[in-house]
Coordinates of C-alpha atoms and ligand atoms in Angstrom, one line a residue:
M56 CA -7.7 -35.1 10.9
T57 CA -11.2 -34.0 9.9
F58 CA -12.4 -34.0 6.3
R59 CA -12.8 -30.3 6.6
T60 CA -9.1 -30.0 7.3
L61 CA -8.1 -32.4 4.6
L62 CA -10.1 -30.6 2.0
S63 CA -8.8 -27.3 3.1
F64 CA -5.2 -28.7 2.7
L65 CA -6.0 -29.7 -0.8
L66 CA -7.3 -26.3 -1.8
I67 CA -4.4 -24.7 -0.1
C68 CA -1.9 -26.8 -2.0
S69 CA -3.3 -26.6 -5.5
P70 CA -1.4 -23.5 -6.3
A71 CA 1.8 -24.9 -4.9
L72 CA 1.4 -28.0 -7.0
A73 CA 0.7 -25.9 -10.1
G74 CA 3.8 -23.8 -9.4
H75 CA 6.1 -26.8 -9.3
R76 CA 5.1 -27.7 -12.8
H77 CA 6.6 -24.5 -14.1
R78 CA 10.0 -23.1 -14.6
R79 CA 11.2 -19.7 -13.6
T80 CA 12.0 -17.2 -16.4
S81 CA 10.9 -13.8 -15.4
R82 CA 13.3 -10.9 -14.8
R83 CA 11.4 -9.8 -11.7
P84 CA 13.6 -10.5 -8.6
W85 CA 10.8 -11.9 -6.5
A86 CA 12.2 -13.5 -3.5
G87 CA 9.3 -15.9 -2.9
A88 CA 10.3 -17.7 -6.0
E89 CA 7.9 -20.5 -6.7
P90 CA 8.5 -21.8 -10.2
V91 CA 6.3 -20.0 -12.7
S92 CA 5.4 -19.8 -16.3
A93 CA 7.2 -17.7 -18.9
K94 CA 6.0 -14.2 -19.2
P95 CA 5.5 -12.8 -22.7
S96 CA 6.8 -9.2 -23.1
D97 CA 3.7 -8.0 -24.8
G98 CA 1.8 -8.0 -21.6
S99 CA -0.5 -10.9 -22.5
Q100 CA -1.1 -13.9 -20.3
P101 CA 1.9 -16.0 -19.4
R102 CA 2.3 -19.0 -21.7
P103 CA 1.9 -22.2 -19.8
L104 CA 4.9 -24.5 -19.9
C105 CA 5.0 -28.3 -19.9
G106 CA 1.6 -28.3 -21.5
H107 CA -0.1 -27.3 -18.3
S108 CA -2.0 -24.1 -17.7
A109 CA -1.4 -22.6 -14.3
L110 CA -4.6 -20.7 -14.5
H111 CA -6.5 -23.9 -15.0
S112 CA -4.9 -25.3 -11.9
V113 CA -6.4 -22.6 -9.8
P114 CA -9.2 -23.9 -7.6
L115 CA -11.9 -21.8 -9.2
R116 CA -14.6 -24.1 -8.0
K117 CA -16.3 -23.1 -4.8
G118 CA -14.0 -23.5 -1.9
R119 CA -16.9 -24.1 0.5
I120 CA -17.0 -27.0 2.9
V121 CA -18.8 -29.9 1.3
R122 CA -20.2 -32.4 3.7
G123 CA -20.9 -36.1 3.3
T124 CA -18.2 -37.1 0.8
S125 CA -16.8 -40.6 1.6
G126 CA -14.1 -41.0 4.1
C127 CA -12.0 -42.9 1.5
L128 CA -12.0 -40.0 -0.9
A129 CA -11.1 -37.7 2.0
L130 CA -8.1 -39.9 2.8
V131 CA -6.8 -39.8 -0.8
F132 CA -7.3 -36.0 -0.8
G133 CA -5.6 -35.8 2.6
F134 CA -2.5 -37.7 1.5
T135 CA -2.2 -35.7 -1.7
A136 CA -2.6 -32.5 0.3
L137 CA 0.0 -33.5 2.9
A138 CA 2.5 -34.4 0.2
A139 CA 2.0 -31.0 -1.4
V140 CA 2.4 -29.3 2.0
A141 CA 5.7 -31.0 2.4
Q142 CA 6.8 -29.4 -0.9
V143 CA 6.0 -25.8 0.1
K144 CA 8.8 -24.1 2.0
E145 CA 7.4 -22.1 4.8
R146 CA 8.9 -18.6 4.7
P147 CA 9.1 -16.1 7.5
V148 CA 6.0 -14.1 8.2
P149 CA 6.4 -10.5 6.8
R150 CA 6.8 -8.0 9.6
L151 CA 7.5 -4.4 10.2
V152 CA 10.8 -3.6 11.8
K153 CA 12.0 -0.3 13.4
K154 CA 15.6 0.6 13.8
D155 CA 17.1 4.0 14.7
G156 CA 13.8 5.6 14.1
R157 CA 13.4 4.1 10.6
W158 CA 11.0 1.5 9.4
A159 CA 11.1 -1.4 6.9
L160 CA 8.8 -4.1 5.9
F161 CA 10.8 -7.3 6.2
V162 CA 10.0 -10.0 3.6
D163 CA 12.1 -13.1 3.7
D164 CA 14.0 -11.4 6.6
A165 CA 15.2 -8.4 4.5
P166 CA 13.8 -4.9 3.8
Y167 CA 11.3 -4.9 0.9
F168 CA 9.9 -1.9 -0.9
I169 CA 6.3 -2.3 -2.0
L170 CA 6.2 -1.0 -5.6
G171 CA 2.5 -1.3 -5.5
A172 CA -0.5 -0.9 -7.6
Q173 CA -4.2 -1.0 -6.5
V174 CA -6.8 -2.4 -8.8
N175 CA -10.2 -0.8 -9.3
N176 CA -12.9 -1.6 -6.8
S177 CA -14.6 -4.3 -8.8
S178 CA -11.5 -6.0 -10.4
G179 CA -10.9 -8.5 -7.7
W180 CA -13.0 -11.2 -9.3
P181 CA -11.4 -14.2 -11.1
A182 CA -13.0 -13.3 -14.4
L183 CA -11.4 -9.9 -14.3
L184 CA -7.9 -11.0 -13.4
P185 CA -6.8 -11.4 -17.0
K186 CA -7.1 -7.6 -17.2
V187 CA -5.2 -7.1 -14.0
W188 CA -1.9 -9.0 -14.5
P189 CA -0.9 -7.4 -17.8
A190 CA -1.3 -4.0 -16.2
M191 CA 1.1 -5.0 -13.4
E192 CA 3.6 -6.3 -15.9
F193 CA 3.2 -3.1 -17.9
M194 CA 3.8 -1.0 -14.8
D195 CA 6.5 -3.2 -13.3
A196 CA 4.7 -3.4 -10.0
N197 CA 6.0 -6.0 -7.5
T198 CA 2.9 -6.0 -5.3
V199 CA -0.9 -5.9 -6.1
E200 CA -3.4 -4.4 -3.7
I201 CA -6.6 -6.2 -4.4
P202 CA -9.9 -6.3 -2.5
V203 CA -11.5 -9.3 -0.8
Y204 CA -15.2 -8.6 -0.7
W205 CA -17.1 -9.6 2.5
E206 CA -20.3 -10.0 0.4
Q207 CA -18.5 -12.7 -1.7
F208 CA -16.5 -14.2 1.2
E209 CA -19.5 -15.0 3.5
P210 CA -22.5 -15.6 1.3
Q211 CA -24.4 -17.2 4.2
P212 CA -23.8 -16.5 7.9
G213 CA -20.8 -18.5 9.0
E214 CA -20.2 -20.1 5.6
Y215 CA -17.0 -18.9 4.1
D216 CA -16.1 -19.1 0.4
Y217 CA -12.4 -19.2 -0.2
S218 CA -12.5 -19.7 -3.9
V219 CA -11.7 -16.1 -4.9
V220 CA -8.9 -15.7 -2.4
D221 CA -7.4 -19.0 -3.6
A222 CA -7.6 -17.7 -7.2
L223 CA -5.8 -14.6 -6.2
L224 CA -3.1 -16.5 -4.4
A225 CA -2.5 -18.9 -7.2
Q226 CA -2.6 -16.4 -10.0
A227 CA -0.4 -13.9 -8.1
R228 CA 2.2 -16.6 -7.7
T229 CA 2.0 -17.5 -11.3
H230 CA 2.7 -13.9 -12.1
R231 CA 5.4 -13.6 -9.5
L232 CA 3.7 -10.9 -7.6
H233 CA 3.0 -10.3 -4.0
L234 CA -0.4 -9.2 -2.7
V235 CA -1.8 -6.8 -0.2
L236 CA -5.4 -7.8 0.5
L237 CA -8.0 -5.1 1.2
W238 CA -10.7 -6.3 3.5
F239 CA -13.8 -4.5 2.1
A240 CA -16.1 -5.3 5.0
T241 CA -18.1 -3.1 7.5
W242 CA -16.7 0.1 6.0
K243 CA -15.8 0.9 2.4
N244 CA -15.4 4.7 2.0
G245 CA -17.6 5.2 5.1
N246 CA -20.4 3.1 3.7
P247 CA -21.5 -0.5 4.5
H248 CA -21.9 -1.4 0.8
Y249 CA -19.8 -4.5 0.9
I250 CA -21.6 -6.3 3.8
P251 CA -23.2 -9.5 2.8
E252 CA -26.8 -9.5 1.4
W253 CA -28.1 -11.4 4.5
M254 CA -26.9 -8.4 6.6
K255 CA -28.3 -5.8 4.2
L256 CA -31.7 -7.6 4.5
A257 CA -31.6 -7.2 8.3
P258 CA -30.9 -3.5 8.9
E259 CA -32.6 -3.6 12.3
R260 CA -30.0 -6.1 13.4
Y261 CA -27.0 -4.7 11.5
T262 CA -27.6 -1.1 12.3
H263 CA -26.5 2.2 10.7
V264 CA -25.3 5.4 12.3
V265 CA -28.3 7.6 13.2
D266 CA -28.0 11.3 13.0
G267 CA -29.1 13.9 15.6
N268 CA -32.7 13.5 14.4
G269 CA -32.7 9.8 14.7
I270 CA -32.5 9.2 11.0
P271 CA -30.3 6.3 9.8
V272 CA -27.5 7.4 7.4
D273 CA -25.6 5.3 4.9
S274 CA -22.8 4.4 7.3
P275 CA -22.5 1.4 9.7
S276 CA -22.8 2.0 13.4
P277 CA -19.6 1.3 15.2
F278 CA -21.8 0.3 18.2
C279 CA -23.5 -2.6 16.5
A280 CA -22.3 -5.7 18.3
A281 CA -23.8 -8.0 15.8
S282 CA -21.9 -6.4 12.9
L283 CA -18.7 -6.4 14.9
D284 CA -19.1 -10.0 15.8
A285 CA -19.8 -11.1 12.2
D286 CA -16.9 -9.0 10.8
A287 CA -14.4 -10.2 13.4
K288 CA -15.3 -13.8 12.8
A289 CA -15.2 -13.4 9.0
F290 CA -11.9 -11.6 9.2
A291 CA -10.4 -14.3 11.5
A292 CA -11.6 -16.9 8.9
L293 CA -9.8 -15.0 6.2
M294 CA -6.6 -14.8 8.2
R295 CA -6.8 -18.5 9.3
H296 CA -7.2 -19.5 5.7
L297 CA -4.2 -17.3 4.6
K298 CA -2.1 -18.8 7.4
A299 CA -2.9 -22.3 6.1
A300 CA -2.8 -21.5 2.4
D301 CA 0.1 -19.1 2.1
A302 CA 3.3 -20.6 3.5
Q303 CA 4.9 -18.8 0.5
R304 CA 3.9 -15.5 2.0
T305 CA 2.4 -14.2 -1.2
V306 CA 0.3 -11.9 0.9
L307 CA 2.4 -9.3 2.7
M308 CA -0.1 -7.3 4.6
V309 CA -3.9 -6.9 4.9
Q310 CA -5.8 -3.6 5.0
V311 CA -8.6 -3.9 7.5
E312 CA -11.7 -2.1 6.1
N313 CA -11.4 0.7 3.6
E314 CA -11.4 4.4 4.4
P315 CA -13.6 3.9 7.4
G316 CA -15.6 6.5 9.2
T317 CA -18.6 8.5 8.3
G318 CA -18.6 11.4 5.8
G319 CA -19.0 14.8 7.3
N320 CA -18.9 15.9 10.9
L321 CA -21.1 13.0 12.0
R322 CA -21.1 10.6 14.9
D323 CA -23.6 7.9 15.9
H324 CA -26.5 9.3 18.0
S325 CA -27.9 5.8 18.9
P326 CA -28.8 5.6 22.6
E327 CA -25.7 3.6 23.4
A328 CA -23.5 6.1 21.6
Q329 CA -25.2 9.1 23.2
K330 CA -24.7 7.6 26.7
L331 CA -20.9 7.2 26.0
F332 CA -20.7 10.6 24.4
D333 CA -22.2 12.2 27.5
G334 CA -20.0 10.2 29.8
P335 CA -16.3 10.7 30.7
V336 CA -13.6 10.5 28.1
P337 CA -11.6 7.3 28.9
D338 CA -8.3 8.0 30.6
D339 CA -6.2 6.4 27.9
V340 CA -7.8 8.8 25.3
L341 CA -7.1 11.8 27.6
K342 CA -3.5 10.7 28.0
A343 CA -3.0 10.0 24.3
M344 CA -4.4 13.4 23.3
H345 CA -2.4 15.1 26.1
A346 CA -5.5 16.4 27.7
P347 CA -5.3 17.1 31.4
S348 CA -7.1 14.5 33.5
R349 CA -9.3 16.1 36.1
A350 CA -12.1 15.3 38.4
P351 CA -15.0 15.2 37.9
S352 CA -14.0 13.4 34.7
P353 CA -14.9 15.6 31.7
N354 CA -17.1 14.5 28.9
W355 CA -16.2 14.5 25.2
R356 CA -17.7 18.0 24.6
D357 CA -15.9 19.5 27.5
V358 CA -12.5 18.1 26.4
F359 CA -12.6 18.4 22.6
G360 CA -15.0 21.3 22.0
P361 CA -15.9 21.6 18.3
D362 CA -13.8 18.4 17.6
A363 CA -15.8 16.3 20.1
E364 CA -17.9 14.6 17.5
V365 CA -15.0 13.6 15.3
C366 CA -12.8 12.5 18.3
F367 CA -15.7 10.4 19.7
H368 CA -16.5 8.9 16.4
N369 CA -12.9 8.1 15.6
W370 CA -12.6 6.4 19.0
S371 CA -15.8 4.4 18.3
V372 CA -14.7 3.3 14.9
A373 CA -11.1 2.6 16.0
R374 CA -12.3 0.4 18.9
Y375 CA -14.5 -1.6 16.4
I376 CA -11.8 -2.0 13.8
G377 CA -9.2 -2.7 16.5
Q378 CA -11.3 -5.7 17.6
V379 CA -11.7 -7.0 14.0
A380 CA -7.9 -6.6 13.5
A381 CA -7.1 -8.3 16.8
A382 CA -9.3 -11.3 15.9
G383 CA -7.4 -11.7 12.6
K384 CA -4.0 -11.1 14.1
A385 CA -4.6 -13.6 16.8
V386 CA -4.6 -16.4 14.2
Y387 CA -2.1 -15.0 11.8
P388 CA 0.1 -12.0 12.7
L389 CA 0.6 -10.3 9.3
P390 CA 1.1 -6.5 9.3
L391 CA -2.4 -4.9 9.4
Y392 CA -3.3 -1.3 8.6
V393 CA -6.2 1.0 8.0
N394 CA -6.2 3.7 5.3
A395 CA -7.2 7.3 5.9
A396 CA -9.4 9.0 3.4
P397 CA -7.7 12.0 1.7
G398 CA -10.0 14.6 3.0
T399 CA -9.1 13.8 6.6
H400 CA -5.6 14.9 6.4
R401 CA -6.3 17.9 4.3
C402 CA -9.0 19.4 6.5
A403 CA -8.6 18.3 10.0
V404 CA -6.9 20.5 12.6
L405 CA -3.3 19.7 13.7
P406 CA -2.2 18.5 17.1
E407 CA -3.8 21.3 19.1
S408 CA -7.1 19.4 19.0
V409 CA -7.4 19.6 22.8
H410 CA -7.3 23.3 22.5
P411 CA -9.1 23.8 19.3
G412 CA -9.6 27.1 17.7
A413 CA -12.2 27.7 15.1
P414 CA -14.5 24.8 14.3
T415 CA -12.9 22.4 12.0
R416 CA -14.1 21.2 8.7
Y417 CA -14.0 17.4 8.3
E418 CA -14.9 16.0 5.0
D419 CA -14.4 12.4 6.0
G420 CA -14.7 10.6 9.2
A421 CA -11.4 8.9 10.0
P422 CA -8.6 8.6 10.8
S423 CA -7.7 12.2 10.5
D424 CA -4.3 13.5 11.5
N425 CA -5.4 15.0 14.8
V426 CA -6.8 11.7 16.0
V427 CA -4.0 9.3 15.1
P428 CA -3.1 9.0 18.8
I429 CA -6.7 7.9 19.5
W430 CA -6.4 5.2 16.9
K431 CA -3.1 4.0 18.4
I432 CA -4.6 3.3 21.8
A433 CA -8.0 2.1 20.6
A434 CA -6.8 -0.2 17.9
P435 CA -3.4 -1.5 18.9
A436 CA -3.7 -4.6 16.6
L437 CA -3.3 -2.2 13.7
D438 CA 0.3 -1.7 12.8
M439 CA -0.2 1.4 10.6
I440 CA -2.6 4.2 9.9
S441 CA -1.8 5.0 6.2
P442 CA -2.7 8.0 4.2
D443 CA -4.5 7.8 0.8
D444 CA -2.5 10.6 -0.6
Y445 CA -4.4 12.2 -3.5
A446 CA -3.0 15.7 -3.0
T447 CA -2.0 17.2 -6.4
D448 CA 0.4 19.9 -5.1
S449 CA 3.8 19.2 -3.5
A450 CA 3.0 20.9 -0.2
G451 CA -0.2 19.0 0.4
Y452 CA 1.4 15.8 -0.7
I453 CA 4.3 16.2 1.6
R454 CA 2.1 17.3 4.5
A455 CA 0.2 14.0 4.5
L456 CA 3.4 12.0 4.4
A457 CA 4.9 14.0 7.3
I458 CA 1.7 13.5 9.4
Y459 CA 1.6 9.7 9.1
R460 CA 5.4 9.1 9.4
R461 CA 5.7 8.8 13.1
G462 CA 7.8 7.0 15.6
D463 CA 4.8 4.7 16.3
N464 CA 3.7 4.5 12.7
A465 CA 5.6 3.3 9.6
L466 CA 4.7 5.3 6.5
Y467 CA 2.9 3.5 3.8
V468 CA 1.0 5.1 0.9
P469 CA -1.7 2.6 0.0
E470 CA -3.5 4.8 -2.5
T471 CA -2.2 7.7 -4.5
G472 CA -2.5 9.4 -7.8
G473 CA -1.3 12.6 -9.4
S474 CA 2.3 13.1 -10.6
P475 CA 4.6 10.1 -10.7
R476 CA 7.3 12.3 -9.2
F477 CA 5.5 12.1 -5.9
F478 CA 7.1 8.6 -5.6
F479 CA 10.3 10.4 -4.7
F480 CA 8.6 12.4 -2.0
A481 CA 7.3 9.1 -0.5
L482 CA 10.8 7.5 -0.7
G483 CA 12.4 10.6 0.8
H484 CA 10.0 10.3 3.8
G485 CA 11.1 6.7 4.4
A486 CA 7.9 5.1 3.1
I487 CA 7.8 1.3 3.0
G488 CA 5.7 1.3 -0.1
F489 CA 3.7 3.3 -2.6
S490 CA 0.7 2.3 -4.5
P491 CA -1.2 4.2 -7.2
F492 CA -4.9 3.5 -7.4
G493 CA -6.8 2.3 -10.4
V494 CA -4.2 0.1 -12.0
D495 CA -5.6 -2.5 -14.3
F496 CA -6.9 -2.7 -17.8
T497 CA -10.6 -3.1 -17.0
R498 CA -11.7 0.0 -18.8
I499 CA -9.6 0.3 -21.9
K500 CA -11.4 2.6 -24.3
A501 CA -14.5 2.6 -21.9
I502 CA -14.8 6.3 -22.4
P503 CA -14.5 7.1 -26.1
D504 CA -12.3 10.2 -26.5
A505 CA -15.0 12.1 -28.3
A506 CA -17.4 11.7 -25.4
R507 CA -15.0 12.9 -22.8
P508 CA -15.3 16.2 -21.0
K509 CA -12.3 18.4 -20.9
E510 CA -9.3 16.7 -19.1
E511 CA -9.4 19.1 -16.2
L512 CA -13.0 18.2 -15.5
L513 CA -12.2 14.5 -15.1
T514 CA -11.7 13.3 -11.5
P515 CA -8.3 11.5 -11.0
W516 CA -10.0 8.1 -11.1
A517 CA -12.1 8.7 -14.2
R518 CA -9.3 7.4 -16.3
T519 CA -8.3 4.5 -14.1
G520 CA -8.2 1.1 -15.7
T521 CA -6.7 2.4 -18.9
K522 CA -3.2 2.2 -20.3
E523 CA -2.9 6.0 -20.5
F524 CA -3.6 6.2 -16.8
V525 CA -1.0 3.6 -15.9
A526 CA 1.7 4.7 -18.4
P527 CA 3.0 7.8 -16.5
F528 CA 4.1 5.6 -13.5
A529 CA 5.8 3.0 -15.7
P530 CA 9.2 4.7 -16.1
T531 CA 9.5 5.3 -12.4
Y532 CA 8.6 1.7 -11.6
A533 CA 10.9 0.4 -14.4
L534 CA 13.7 2.4 -12.8
I535 CA 13.1 1.1 -9.2
A536 CA 11.9 -2.5 -9.8
P537 CA 15.3 -4.1 -10.5
M538 CA 16.8 -2.5 -7.4
A539 CA 13.8 -2.3 -5.1
R540 CA 15.5 -4.5 -2.4
E541 CA 18.6 -2.3 -2.4
I542 CA 16.4 0.9 -2.2
A543 CA 14.5 -0.6 0.7
R544 CA 17.7 -1.6 2.5
L545 CA 19.5 1.8 1.9
N546 CA 16.4 3.7 3.1
F547 CA 16.2 1.5 6.2
E548 CA 19.8 2.1 6.9
G549 CA 19.4 5.9 6.6
K550 CA 21.7 6.1 3.6
L551 CA 19.2 7.2 1.0
Q552 CA 17.6 10.6 0.4
A553 CA 15.0 11.5 -2.3
V554 CA 13.4 14.6 -3.4
A555 CA 11.0 15.8 -6.1
E556 CA 10.5 19.1 -7.8
E557 CA 8.5 21.8 -6.1
Q558 CA 7.2 24.8 -7.8
G559 CA 9.6 27.8 -7.4
T560 CA 12.4 25.7 -6.0
P561 CA 14.8 24.9 -8.9
T562 CA 17.5 23.4 -6.7
Q563 CA 17.4 21.2 -3.7
T564 CA 20.4 20.2 -1.6
L565 CA 20.9 16.8 0.1
R566 CA 23.6 16.6 2.7
F567 CA 25.8 13.5 3.1
G568 CA 28.6 14.4 5.5
A569 CA 31.6 15.4 3.5
W570 CA 29.5 15.8 0.3
D571 CA 26.4 17.7 -0.7
A572 CA 24.3 16.4 -3.6
T573 CA 22.5 19.1 -5.5
V574 CA 19.4 18.3 -7.5
S575 CA 18.5 20.9 -10.1
Y576 CA 15.6 21.2 -12.5
G577 CA 15.4 22.9 -15.9
V578 CA 19.1 23.2 -16.7
W579 CA 19.1 23.5 -20.4
T580 CA 22.8 23.9 -21.2
R581 CA 26.0 22.3 -20.1
Y582 CA 27.0 24.9 -17.6
G583 CA 23.6 26.6 -17.4
H584 CA 21.6 27.7 -14.4
P585 CA 18.5 25.9 -13.2
A586 CA 15.2 27.5 -14.2
G587 CA 12.8 24.8 -13.1
N588 CA 11.0 22.6 -15.6
P589 CA 8.0 24.2 -17.3
Q590 CA 5.9 22.4 -14.8
P591 CA 7.2 20.4 -11.8
M592 CA 8.1 16.9 -13.0
G593 CA 11.6 16.0 -11.8
G594 CA 12.7 13.8 -9.0
A595 CA 15.8 12.0 -7.8
L596 CA 17.2 9.6 -5.3
V597 CA 20.8 9.7 -4.0
A598 CA 22.2 7.0 -1.7
Q599 CA 25.6 6.9 -0.1
L600 CA 27.2 3.5 -0.9
K601 CA 30.7 4.4 0.5
D602 CA 32.3 7.6 1.8
N603 CA 32.9 8.8 -1.7
Q604 CA 30.5 6.7 -3.8
F605 CA 26.8 7.2 -4.5
L606 CA 23.9 5.6 -6.2
V607 CA 22.0 8.2 -8.2
A608 CA 18.8 7.8 -10.2
G609 CA 16.0 10.1 -11.3
F610 CA 14.1 11.9 -14.0
Y611 CA 14.0 15.4 -15.5
C612 CA 16.8 16.8 -13.3
R613 CA 20.6 17.3 -13.0
V614 CA 22.4 15.9 -10.0
D615 CA 25.9 17.1 -9.0
F616 CA 28.1 16.8 -6.0
R617 CA 29.8 19.5 -4.0
A618 CA 32.5 19.0 -1.4
A619 CA 31.3 20.3 2.0
A620 CA 34.7 21.7 2.6
P621 CA 34.9 25.2 1.0
D622 CA 38.4 24.9 -0.3
K623 CA 37.8 21.6 -2.2
R624 CA 36.3 21.1 -5.7
R625 CA 34.5 18.1 -6.9
Q626 CA 36.1 15.8 -9.5
F627 CA 34.2 12.8 -11.0
L628 CA 36.5 9.8 -10.5
R629 CA 34.2 7.3 -12.1
V630 CA 30.6 7.6 -13.4
E631 CA 29.3 4.1 -14.1
E632 CA 26.0 3.5 -15.8
G633 CA 24.6 0.2 -14.8
T634 CA 21.7 -1.8 -13.6
Y635 CA 21.0 -4.0 -10.6
K636 CA 20.5 -7.7 -10.9
D637 CA 20.0 -10.0 -8.0
G638 CA 21.4 -7.4 -5.7
V639 CA 24.5 -6.7 -7.7
F640 CA 25.3 -3.6 -9.7
K641 CA 26.0 -4.6 -13.3
F642 CA 28.3 -2.3 -15.1
I643 CA 27.2 -1.1 -18.5
R644 CA 29.6 1.7 -19.4
L645 CA 31.5 4.7 -18.1
L646 CA 30.0 8.1 -18.7
N647 CA 32.3 11.0 -19.3
G648 CA 32.6 14.1 -21.6
D649 CA 29.3 15.5 -22.7
Q650 CA 27.5 13.2 -20.4
T651 CA 29.1 14.5 -17.2
D652 CA 31.0 17.8 -17.8
G653 CA 28.2 20.0 -16.5
G654 CA 26.7 17.4 -14.0
L655 CA 24.7 14.2 -14.3
D656 CA 21.6 14.7 -16.4
F657 CA 18.5 12.6 -16.1
S658 CA 15.7 12.8 -18.6
S659 CA 12.6 10.7 -19.3
E660 CA 14.5 7.4 -19.6
P661 CA 15.3 5.3 -16.5
L662 CA 19.0 5.8 -15.7
V663 CA 21.0 4.3 -12.8
L664 CA 24.5 5.6 -12.0
R665 CA 27.1 4.6 -9.5
V666 CA 29.2 7.7 -9.0
S667 CA 32.6 7.9 -7.4
V668 CA 33.8 11.4 -6.5
T669 CA 37.1 12.9 -5.3
T670 CA 38.4 16.4 -4.9
Y671 CA 41.3 18.6 -6.2
Ligands
DGJ814 C1 -10.6 5.9 -2.4 C2 -11.1 4.6 -2.1 O1 -10.4 4.0 -1.0 C3 -11.0 3.6 -3.2 O2 -11.5 2.4 -2.9 C4 -11.7 4.3 -4.4 O3 -13.0 4.4 -4.1 C5 -11.1 5.6 -4.7 N1 -11.2 6.5 -3.6 C6 -11.7 6.4 -5.9 O4 -12.5 5.7 -6.7

């Protein structure tokens, strides 16, 4: 065993050693239960138990390889590390599973719903983490999406610094949270701003996209072999380290790059790119896009017309990211995905891309809805193409969900904003997870109220990092968190349906065989008619537990049941208010009388009902 390996073991095991010094007290049903510290309810840092601070056990020192230490010290480290490894139970690697057309993320061999939250772009540094964990506690998230910055990870070519990743692993475990790591590398919102300094200083080697006039733009070239080689090696190093350091599977998935592509209707015009653009479209692309294959082989312009630039650029970017992903997956097969910028699924044309009509408007480069099939064949190591869904209207929001929920693509919403009721849309579309962006407390009171422009002028992320921004999601997460495993399982089994309020639709009907569930909004009296809420804000989930028994939960709505048979009338047999704990429904009380005569009312408070119905 080399010293490098021994030292790596030690770094790997430090969090595990720390974890074993703590006892488990949190209410969060985290399956990867390493012992942890007590969590105060005021959202402050956990109080260390046994006189030991878990945070201090985190290897915040540089995790770089140090050469020349004595063999004797290495041996001591090695034995310590090996002893620690023996204590960490290796859990199954998280994986995506498809059954009967539905998807689930399996964690510890059972469906898991990512009640996620993504931190702000610059919050993934150890010094900032004390402002991250309280926000997760406040919001009741079970998984944090947090960036790993290439510029930090590889400060010198080939020299990898694991210290920040190790801090994330250790502290996430202490706070009983899972992680989704975001690999901010070649692309971050179409730019190369997270590449290491040594790359930025050599732009002639790590090249940019050049436009039609030969001018470099602020976006990396997908044809740059040196960048690809460096990114693939660094990503493989990250995944190799996770494989070794995370037997607990704290990390569930990794996002490869962030909103890749190039803003606008742009492709690379470098000589290599131009040659390929003028050449034949590869057969697998023709097939994936249902374009007829013919001789002589048509070029990109012939096949895709006004969408040629975008199709070509997506193919180029997908091939690059596919190779980065494959390099990582070869060493550690965690689920990998890429996120699509919101503009892409709002502005791109739909499947008729091979017979395009009017020229299309693309605000962002990739992976737009019409080119998902190109991504699937060019980047098979990616498990998912996932929409960053920032639509503020129901129709737009649902459209993005519908586009990316495919037989070959599990739906995951890695970034979102807007109304918390959209959570129910995502659930209703079979999503494996949902993750609002900008969740941490890094900017509390950063913008004094008096200095603010009018609310409507603020972009959605202008208030991120504040309690007021996080607060609207908290009731929904508080509702789901105790039963997230049950929700994931019921959705995977096809027993769950969920809806949210849409403007002008005061009642929605969910069909469950012999029963219809109606979800109505703005019913102000016991036997009143639904008028819709003053603004859309309601949402509900209904899951069939048995033939005549349902799990019902939601906000700002009334749920009722109707026998599908026209000659039968619904009678509530038993309406139980309760809560889930460790997978078991815990009865609190029976609801009846004013609470059920007109139907089952849900307001701003989290409420979970188990409802048994019969007919008369
Ligand atoms: C989408 C990006 O993916 C995020 O990293 C962030 O930049 C948000 N937009 C908005 O700030």
